[in-house]
Amino acid sequence: MIKVTNLHKTFNDLVVLQGIDIEVKRGEVVAIIGPSGSGKSTLLRCLNFLEIPDQGVIEIGEVTIDAKQYTQKEVHQLRQQTAMVFQNYNLFKNKTALQNITESLLITKKMKQGEANQTGEALLEQVGLSEKAGSYPITLSGGQQQRVAIARALAVSPHAILLDEPTSALDPELVAEVLQVIKAIAEKKTTMVIVTHEMAFARQVADKVIFMADGKIVEQGAPADIFDRPSNERTKRFLQQFSAPESVIS
Amino acid sequence: MNFDGLYMLEVLPTLLKYLPLTLLMAFVSMFFAIIMGLFLALITKNQVPVLHQLAKVYISFFRATPTLVQLFIIYYGLPQVIPSFSVLNALTAAIIGLSFKNSAYLAEIFRAALHSVDHGQLEACLAVGMTKSQAYRRIILPQATRNAIPATGNTFIGLIKETSLAFTLGVAELFAQGKMMASSSLKYLETYLAVAIVYWGITILYSLVQEWMENKLSKPYRN
């Protein structure tokens, strides 16, 4: 489904990814956790070539692409295998909620307007925003915008959805509604890779958790193993920050 | 006081007959300037090799030299080295010159407008499988257009007034006609004021159109 082999990425002199290998099976939900600057988001953005890796092979759906040698056409095909949900939503500002969803259907899938609208309306209903179909992004709350963004990602029925810290920019009271939507999608066996700081959520929805630090995968496994029985010292230290917040304050 | 207000009103209808020619020059030049300006902006924004450097020289030249000098180079100068230019009539030469000059100004405005669109918008397009050109057409350019309109409007107003320079190439346009009427009647103030009023009127009308456009385009961005 998704297979990444020996992925390397450097920004100028800064080494961000050093030899990442991951595999995601169909219908699997993978959560990537780790401290800031560990390369989680860069890894995710390499999967659709928004960041171009220096080295490595990425295989998603029917497309295999080698960072050493690729064409623009292959990049385009690779991007069509996935859809991405961004931290800052990135809804098309000049389009309504419904148009945000139908845009890719009309443009890349060449769907008829009527059919696209039906699909769009069904997806808006799925994320609980039917009544906002005609609203422009600026009039929506962060939580609502992110739910539209999730619907937009679902619209292209990708092989996998990549979520890059989908709740990190949200006000605390809006986080739950977005997580709920993601959870509902996960239950439908949608393949997802989520970079997140929501540990409880990762534990709840993920089939597999990957802990990254300093551009490497430190540890990966079932949520229960990673969260309850981490074997690596680095993982333990990282998770401790989340388990005992009171002790930090007092 | 030596001021013949009635004469001023009388010359207005005659001057207005030349309005279509002025508007023709303004609109046609603006049309080509927008196309060329957009092209230049896309080249400079995306730093297309070679073309990027050429575009910078072009923009620099047309921004840094007087419009009048540019018009004279095109109409009087170029036929000397490119004989086929000698068949250009004065009106065409004026339109070419004004298009070139304003495309350089618009290139800078459009480049800034393209930069003002958040990079995330392009990423979102690519992430749902659009090509870069689809992204530009459907998402980036419409948003950039809104940002570009106020400054583009200024350029257009400037262009309307610059069409009066065509008189120096011998185009019998609004200002040329005013000059002739003033010389024959010796009522300079009245005639030139009437000419000024016509330009002023066009600009007021255009400003109303621009306000309407801005209003329409800013609809998605209002809370």
CSV table of C-alpha atoms in Angstrom, one decimal, chain B residues 99-211:
chain,number,residue,atom,x,y,z
B,99,SER,CA,1.5,48.4,-24.0
B,100,PHE,CA,5.2,47.8,-23.4
B,101,LYS,CA,5.6,50.5,-20.8
B,102,ASN,CA,2.5,49.5,-18.8
B,103,SER,CA,3.3,45.8,-19.0
B,104,ALA,CA,6.5,46.5,-17.1
B,105,TYR,CA,4.6,48.2,-14.3
B,106,LEU,CA,1.9,45.5,-14.3
B,107,ALA,CA,4.6,42.8,-14.1
B,108,GLU,CA,5.7,44.2,-10.8
B,109,ILE,CA,2.2,44.5,-9.5
B,110,PHE,CA,1.2,41.0,-10.6
B,111,ARG,CA,4.4,39.5,-9.1
B,112,ALA,CA,3.6,41.1,-5.8
B,113,ALA,CA,0.0,39.9,-6.0
B,114,LEU,CA,1.1,36.3,-6.8
B,115,HIS,CA,3.4,36.4,-3.8
B,116,SER,CA,0.6,37.6,-1.6
B,117,VAL,CA,-1.3,34.4,-2.1
B,118,ASP,CA,-0.3,32.0,0.7
B,119,HIS,CA,1.9,29.2,-0.5
B,120,GLY,CA,-0.4,26.7,1.3
B,121,GLN,CA,-3.0,27.3,-1.4
B,122,LEU,CA,-0.7,25.9,-4.1
B,123,GLU,CA,0.3,23.0,-1.8
B,124,ALA,CA,-3.4,22.2,-1.2
B,125,CYS,CA,-4.0,22.1,-5.0
B,126,LEU,CA,-1.1,19.8,-5.7
B,127,ALA,CA,-2.1,17.6,-2.8
B,128,VAL,CA,-5.5,16.9,-4.3
B,129,GLY,CA,-3.9,16.0,-7.6
B,130,MET,CA,-4.1,19.2,-9.6
B,131,THR,CA,-1.3,20.2,-11.9
B,132,LYS,CA,0.5,23.5,-11.3
B,133,SER,CA,-1.2,25.2,-14.2
B,134,GLN,CA,-4.7,24.0,-13.0
B,135,ALA,CA,-3.8,25.4,-9.6
B,136,TYR,CA,-2.8,28.7,-11.0
B,137,ARG,CA,-5.9,29.0,-13.2
B,138,ARG,CA,-8.5,28.0,-10.6
B,139,ILE,CA,-7.1,29.0,-7.3
B,140,ILE,CA,-4.0,31.2,-7.3
B,141,LEU,CA,-4.8,33.7,-10.1
B,142,PRO,CA,-8.3,34.4,-8.9
B,143,GLN,CA,-7.0,35.2,-5.5
B,144,ALA,CA,-4.1,37.2,-6.9
B,145,THR,CA,-6.5,39.2,-9.1
B,146,ARG,CA,-8.3,40.6,-6.1
B,147,ASN,CA,-5.0,41.7,-4.6
B,148,ALA,CA,-3.8,43.2,-7.8
B,149,ILE,CA,-6.9,45.3,-8.7
B,150,PRO,CA,-6.3,48.5,-6.7
B,151,ALA,CA,-2.8,48.9,-8.1
B,152,THR,CA,-3.8,47.8,-11.6
B,153,GLY,CA,-6.5,50.4,-11.5
B,154,ASN,CA,-4.0,53.1,-10.7
B,155,THR,CA,-1.9,51.9,-13.7
B,156,PHE,CA,-5.0,52.0,-15.9
B,157,ILE,CA,-5.8,55.6,-14.8
B,158,GLY,CA,-2.3,56.6,-15.6
B,159,LEU,CA,-2.5,54.9,-19.0
B,160,ILE,CA,-5.7,56.8,-19.9
B,161,LYS,CA,-3.9,60.1,-19.3
B,162,GLU,CA,-0.8,58.9,-21.1
B,163,THR,CA,-2.7,58.3,-24.3
B,164,SER,CA,-2.5,62.1,-24.7
B,165,LEU,CA,1.2,61.6,-25.4
B,166,ALA,CA,0.1,60.0,-28.7
B,167,PHE,CA,-0.4,63.6,-29.9
B,168,THR,CA,3.4,64.0,-30.1
B,169,LEU,CA,3.4,61.2,-32.8
B,170,GLY,CA,0.7,63.0,-34.7
B,171,VAL,CA,-2.3,61.0,-33.6
B,172,ALA,CA,-5.3,63.3,-33.7
B,173,GLU,CA,-6.7,62.4,-30.4
B,174,LEU,CA,-8.5,64.2,-27.6
B,175,PHE,CA,-5.6,66.4,-26.4
B,176,ALA,CA,-4.4,67.1,-30.0
B,177,GLN,CA,-7.8,68.3,-30.8
B,178,GLY,CA,-7.9,70.5,-27.7
B,179,LYS,CA,-4.6,72.0,-28.6
B,180,MET,CA,-5.8,72.9,-32.1
B,181,MET,CA,-9.1,74.5,-30.8
B,182,ALA,CA,-7.2,76.5,-28.2
B,183,SER,CA,-4.8,77.8,-30.8
B,184,SER,CA,-7.5,78.9,-33.1
B,185,SER,CA,-9.9,80.4,-30.5
B,186,LEU,CA,-7.1,81.7,-28.2
B,187,LYS,CA,-9.3,80.6,-25.3
B,188,TYR,CA,-6.6,78.5,-23.7
B,189,LEU,CA,-7.9,78.2,-20.2
B,190,GLU,CA,-11.5,77.2,-21.3
B,191,THR,CA,-10.3,74.7,-23.9
B,192,TYR,CA,-7.8,73.0,-21.7
B,193,LEU,CA,-10.1,72.9,-18.8
B,194,ALA,CA,-12.7,71.2,-21.0
B,195,VAL,CA,-10.0,68.7,-22.0
B,196,ALA,CA,-9.2,68.1,-18.4
B,197,ILE,CA,-12.9,67.6,-17.5
B,198,VAL,CA,-13.2,64.9,-20.1
B,199,TYR,CA,-10.2,63.0,-18.7
B,200,TRP,CA,-11.5,63.5,-15.2
B,201,GLY,CA,-14.9,62.2,-16.2
B,202,ILE,CA,-13.5,59.0,-17.7
B,203,THR,CA,-11.5,58.4,-14.5
B,204,ILE,CA,-14.5,58.9,-12.3
B,205,LEU,CA,-16.5,56.5,-14.4
B,206,TYR,CA,-13.7,54.0,-14.3
B,207,SER,CA,-13.3,54.3,-10.5
B,208,LEU,CA,-17.0,53.4,-10.2
B,209,VAL,CA,-16.4,50.3,-12.3
B,210,GLN,CA,-13.4,49.4,-10.2
B,211,GLU,CA,-15.3,49.8,-6.9
